[in-house]
Each structure stands twice: as C-alpha cells, then as structure tokens.
Short mmCIF file of C-alpha atoms in Angstrom, two decimals:
data_model
loop_
_atom_site.label_atom_id
_atom_site.label_comp_id
_atom_site.label_asym_id
_atom_site.label_seq_id
_atom_site.Cartn_x
_atom_site.Cartn_y
_atom_site.Cartn_z
CA UNK A 18 0.00 -0.01 -0.01
CA UNK A 19 1.23 3.51 -0.82
CA UNK A 20 1.92 6.08 1.89
CA UNK A 21 -1.40 7.05 3.49
CA UNK A 22 -0.13 9.68 5.93
CA UNK A 23 -2.01 12.54 4.22
CA UNK A 24 -5.56 11.73 3.20
CA UNK A 25 -9.07 12.96 3.95
CA UNK A 26 -11.14 9.72 3.93
CA UNK A 27 -11.53 6.19 2.68
CA UNK A 28 -14.24 3.98 1.17
CA UNK A 29 -14.65 0.19 0.96
CA UNK A 30 -16.21 -1.55 -2.02
CA UNK A 31 -17.24 -4.67 -0.13
CA UNK A 32 -18.12 -7.78 -2.10
CA UNK A 33 -20.25 -10.34 -0.32
CA UNK A 34 -19.94 -13.27 -2.70
CA UNK A 35 -20.38 -11.65 -6.10
CA UNK A 36 -22.50 -8.71 -4.97
CA UNK A 37 -21.52 -5.30 -3.57
CA UNK A 38 -22.83 -3.93 -0.27
CA UNK A 39 -24.01 -0.38 -0.85
CA UNK A 40 -25.72 2.27 1.28
CA UNK A 41 -28.40 4.69 0.19
CA UNK A 42 -27.16 8.05 1.44
CA UNK A 43 -29.40 10.23 3.57
CA UNK A 44 -31.56 12.64 1.57
CA UNK A 45 -31.00 15.96 3.30
CA UNK A 46 -30.22 19.41 1.95
CA UNK A 47 -26.52 20.23 1.67
CA UNK A 48 -25.33 16.59 1.73
CA UNK A 49 -23.16 15.71 -1.29
CA UNK A 50 -24.76 12.97 -3.36
CA UNK A 51 -27.87 12.90 -1.17
CA UNK A 52 -30.09 9.89 -1.90
CA UNK A 53 -27.43 8.17 -4.04
CA UNK A 54 -26.01 4.64 -3.57
CA UNK A 55 -22.61 4.79 -1.96
CA UNK A 56 -19.89 2.52 -0.68
CA UNK A 57 -19.37 2.43 3.08
CA UNK A 58 -16.66 4.77 4.30
CA UNK A 59 -16.04 8.33 5.29
CA UNK A 60 -13.76 10.86 6.85
CA UNK A 61 -10.57 10.24 8.70
CA UNK A 62 -10.52 10.44 12.46
CA UNK A 63 -7.35 11.49 14.27
CA UNK A 64 -4.20 9.82 13.00
CA UNK A 65 -5.81 6.59 11.77
CA UNK A 66 -4.53 4.95 8.60
CA UNK A 67 -6.63 4.83 5.45
CA UNK A 68 -7.21 1.11 6.02
CA UNK A 69 -8.31 1.70 9.58
CA UNK A 70 -10.62 4.47 8.40
CA UNK A 71 -12.33 2.28 5.79
CA UNK A 72 -12.76 -0.62 8.19
CA UNK A 73 -14.05 1.56 11.06
CA UNK A 74 -16.53 3.40 8.84
CA UNK A 75 -17.78 0.10 7.39
CA UNK A 76 -18.39 -1.32 10.85
CA UNK A 77 -20.19 1.88 11.93
CA UNK A 78 -22.35 2.05 8.81
CA UNK A 79 -23.10 -1.65 8.15
CA UNK A 80 -22.37 -3.27 11.55
CA UNK A 81 -19.93 -5.74 10.00
CA UNK A 82 -16.36 -6.13 11.11
CA UNK A 83 -14.30 -6.75 8.00
CA UNK A 84 -10.95 -8.45 8.77
CA UNK A 85 -7.85 -6.83 7.25
CA UNK A 86 -7.05 -10.04 5.38
CA UNK A 87 -10.32 -9.63 3.45
CA UNK A 88 -8.93 -6.52 1.74
CA UNK A 89 -7.73 -7.45 -1.73
CA UNK A 90 -6.98 -4.13 -3.50
CA UNK A 91 -6.48 -0.47 -2.73
CA UNK A 92 -5.75 2.77 -4.53
CA UNK A 93 -5.39 6.43 -3.55
CA UNK A 94 -7.23 8.96 -5.69
CA UNK A 95 -6.75 12.70 -6.00
CA UNK A 96 -10.09 14.45 -5.59
CA UNK A 97 -11.05 17.59 -7.53
CA UNK A 98 -10.32 19.62 -4.39
CA UNK A 99 -6.79 18.13 -4.41
CA UNK A 100 -7.41 16.09 -1.25
CA UNK A 101 -6.49 12.40 -1.28
CA UNK A 102 -9.14 9.74 -0.76
CA UNK A 103 -8.66 5.97 -0.74
CA UNK A 104 -10.74 3.15 -2.13
CA UNK A 105 -10.26 -0.35 -0.70
CA UNK A 106 -11.89 -3.49 -2.05
CA UNK A 107 -12.77 -6.31 0.27
CA UNK A 108 -14.23 -9.77 -0.27
CA UNK A 109 -16.29 -11.83 2.17
CA UNK A 110 -18.48 -14.92 1.64
CA UNK A 111 -22.09 -14.20 0.62
CA UNK A 112 -23.42 -15.48 3.91
CA UNK A 113 -21.68 -12.59 5.72
CA UNK A 114 -24.60 -10.42 4.56
CA UNK A 115 -26.61 -11.95 7.43
CA UNK A 116 -24.46 -9.86 9.83
CA UNK A 117 -25.24 -6.51 8.22
CA UNK A 118 -27.19 -3.98 10.31
CA UNK A 119 -27.66 -0.42 9.03
CA UNK A 120 -26.06 2.09 11.36
CA UNK A 121 -27.06 5.69 12.05
CA UNK A 122 -26.16 6.98 8.60
CA UNK A 123 -28.05 6.18 5.41
CA UNK A 124 -31.61 5.25 4.50
CA UNK A 125 -31.04 1.62 3.55
CA UNK A 126 -28.49 -0.89 2.42
CA UNK A 127 -28.58 -3.27 -0.49
CA UNK A 128 -26.56 -5.88 -2.36
CA UNK A 129 -26.03 -5.14 -6.03
CA UNK A 130 -24.26 -6.86 -8.83
CA UNK A 131 -21.34 -4.66 -9.91
CA UNK A 132 -22.91 -4.15 -13.37
CA UNK A 133 -26.13 -2.98 -11.70
CA UNK A 134 -24.24 -0.42 -9.65
CA UNK A 135 -22.32 0.76 -12.71
CA UNK A 136 -25.56 1.32 -14.66
CA UNK A 137 -27.64 2.64 -11.81
CA UNK A 138 -28.66 6.31 -12.24
CA UNK A 139 -28.09 6.88 -8.49
CA UNK A 140 -24.62 5.29 -8.36
CA UNK A 141 -22.09 8.00 -7.48
CA UNK A 142 -20.23 8.70 -10.74
CA UNK A 143 -16.64 8.87 -9.42
CA UNK A 144 -17.13 5.65 -7.44
CA UNK A 145 -18.47 3.98 -10.58
CA UNK A 146 -15.23 4.96 -12.30
CA UNK A 147 -13.10 3.61 -9.47
CA UNK A 148 -15.08 0.34 -9.41
CA UNK A 149 -14.63 0.05 -13.18
CA UNK A 150 -10.87 0.48 -12.71
CA UNK A 151 -10.75 -2.26 -10.11
CA UNK A 152 -12.82 -4.65 -12.29
CA UNK A 153 -10.58 -3.87 -15.29
CA UNK A 154 -7.43 -4.51 -13.25
CA UNK A 155 -8.83 -7.81 -11.96
CA UNK A 156 -9.90 -8.86 -15.47
CA UNK A 157 -6.37 -8.23 -16.75
CA UNK A 158 -4.90 -10.05 -13.76
CA UNK A 159 -2.49 -7.27 -12.88
CA UNK A 160 -2.07 -5.09 -9.82
CA UNK A 161 -1.85 -1.73 -11.62
#
C-alpha cells in the first residue's frame, strides 16, 4: 500500500460473494450525493490509517467487522479539491450479509451486482469509475 499519511477519507467496495454492499445516502439538503447509492466509508478520524478508516466506517455504517485479510486491493485517488481519498476493495463470503445492520447513517443498504451499480442512475459517478478500474485490473490479472 502506498503512503497514506495525508488523506481525507476512505471507502470500501465490499463484495459479499459476487455482490456489492451499498448504502443509500441520507436525503437531506446540503449533503453531497444525497439519496445516491454509496460505498461504506467516510472521513478520517485522528491519525488513523486509510485502511483503519475504511474498516471503522464500514463497521459503523453496516455493523460488519471486515478483517484486514479480506482486503484485496487499494488505490489512492486525488479528488477535484486536491485532497487524497482511498478506495479499498474487500471480499467476504455471501453469507456474511446476514451480519449486516444499518447504522445511524443512510436510509437503507442493499446488495447489487457490480454491473447494476455501474448502470444505476443513482450510483455515485466517481465511485463507478473507481469500481470500473478495479474490475478492469482484476480482469487483466495485474495489480496496476
């Protein structure tokens, strides 16, 4: 993993079997991407690492503790505001979905096929692009 000492937040594209766990963002004025389907994750707290941030936020938002060894890919991305954000990809068995409990943020959670997220009108566009990159890298069998 690249140096993660300077970043603003982290997300986790969590596969449960072959489906992605996604959260429908709250629908309130002033919230970026309100009402859209999002990956679990959020802002950094204190001096935590990007990996710790993604795992903590996922547990807070979906009630599921993802072990570090379930993380299979990561990449830092430069946001339009020049801040760094991380995307991690994790994989758990499909039956882990039974442990999911929606936390205090979001309206609902769902499991989606990656293609359904990519084509969904309420998928967050920049996360669609990052998911496409991961899927492309995995299809090629490289770790670009």
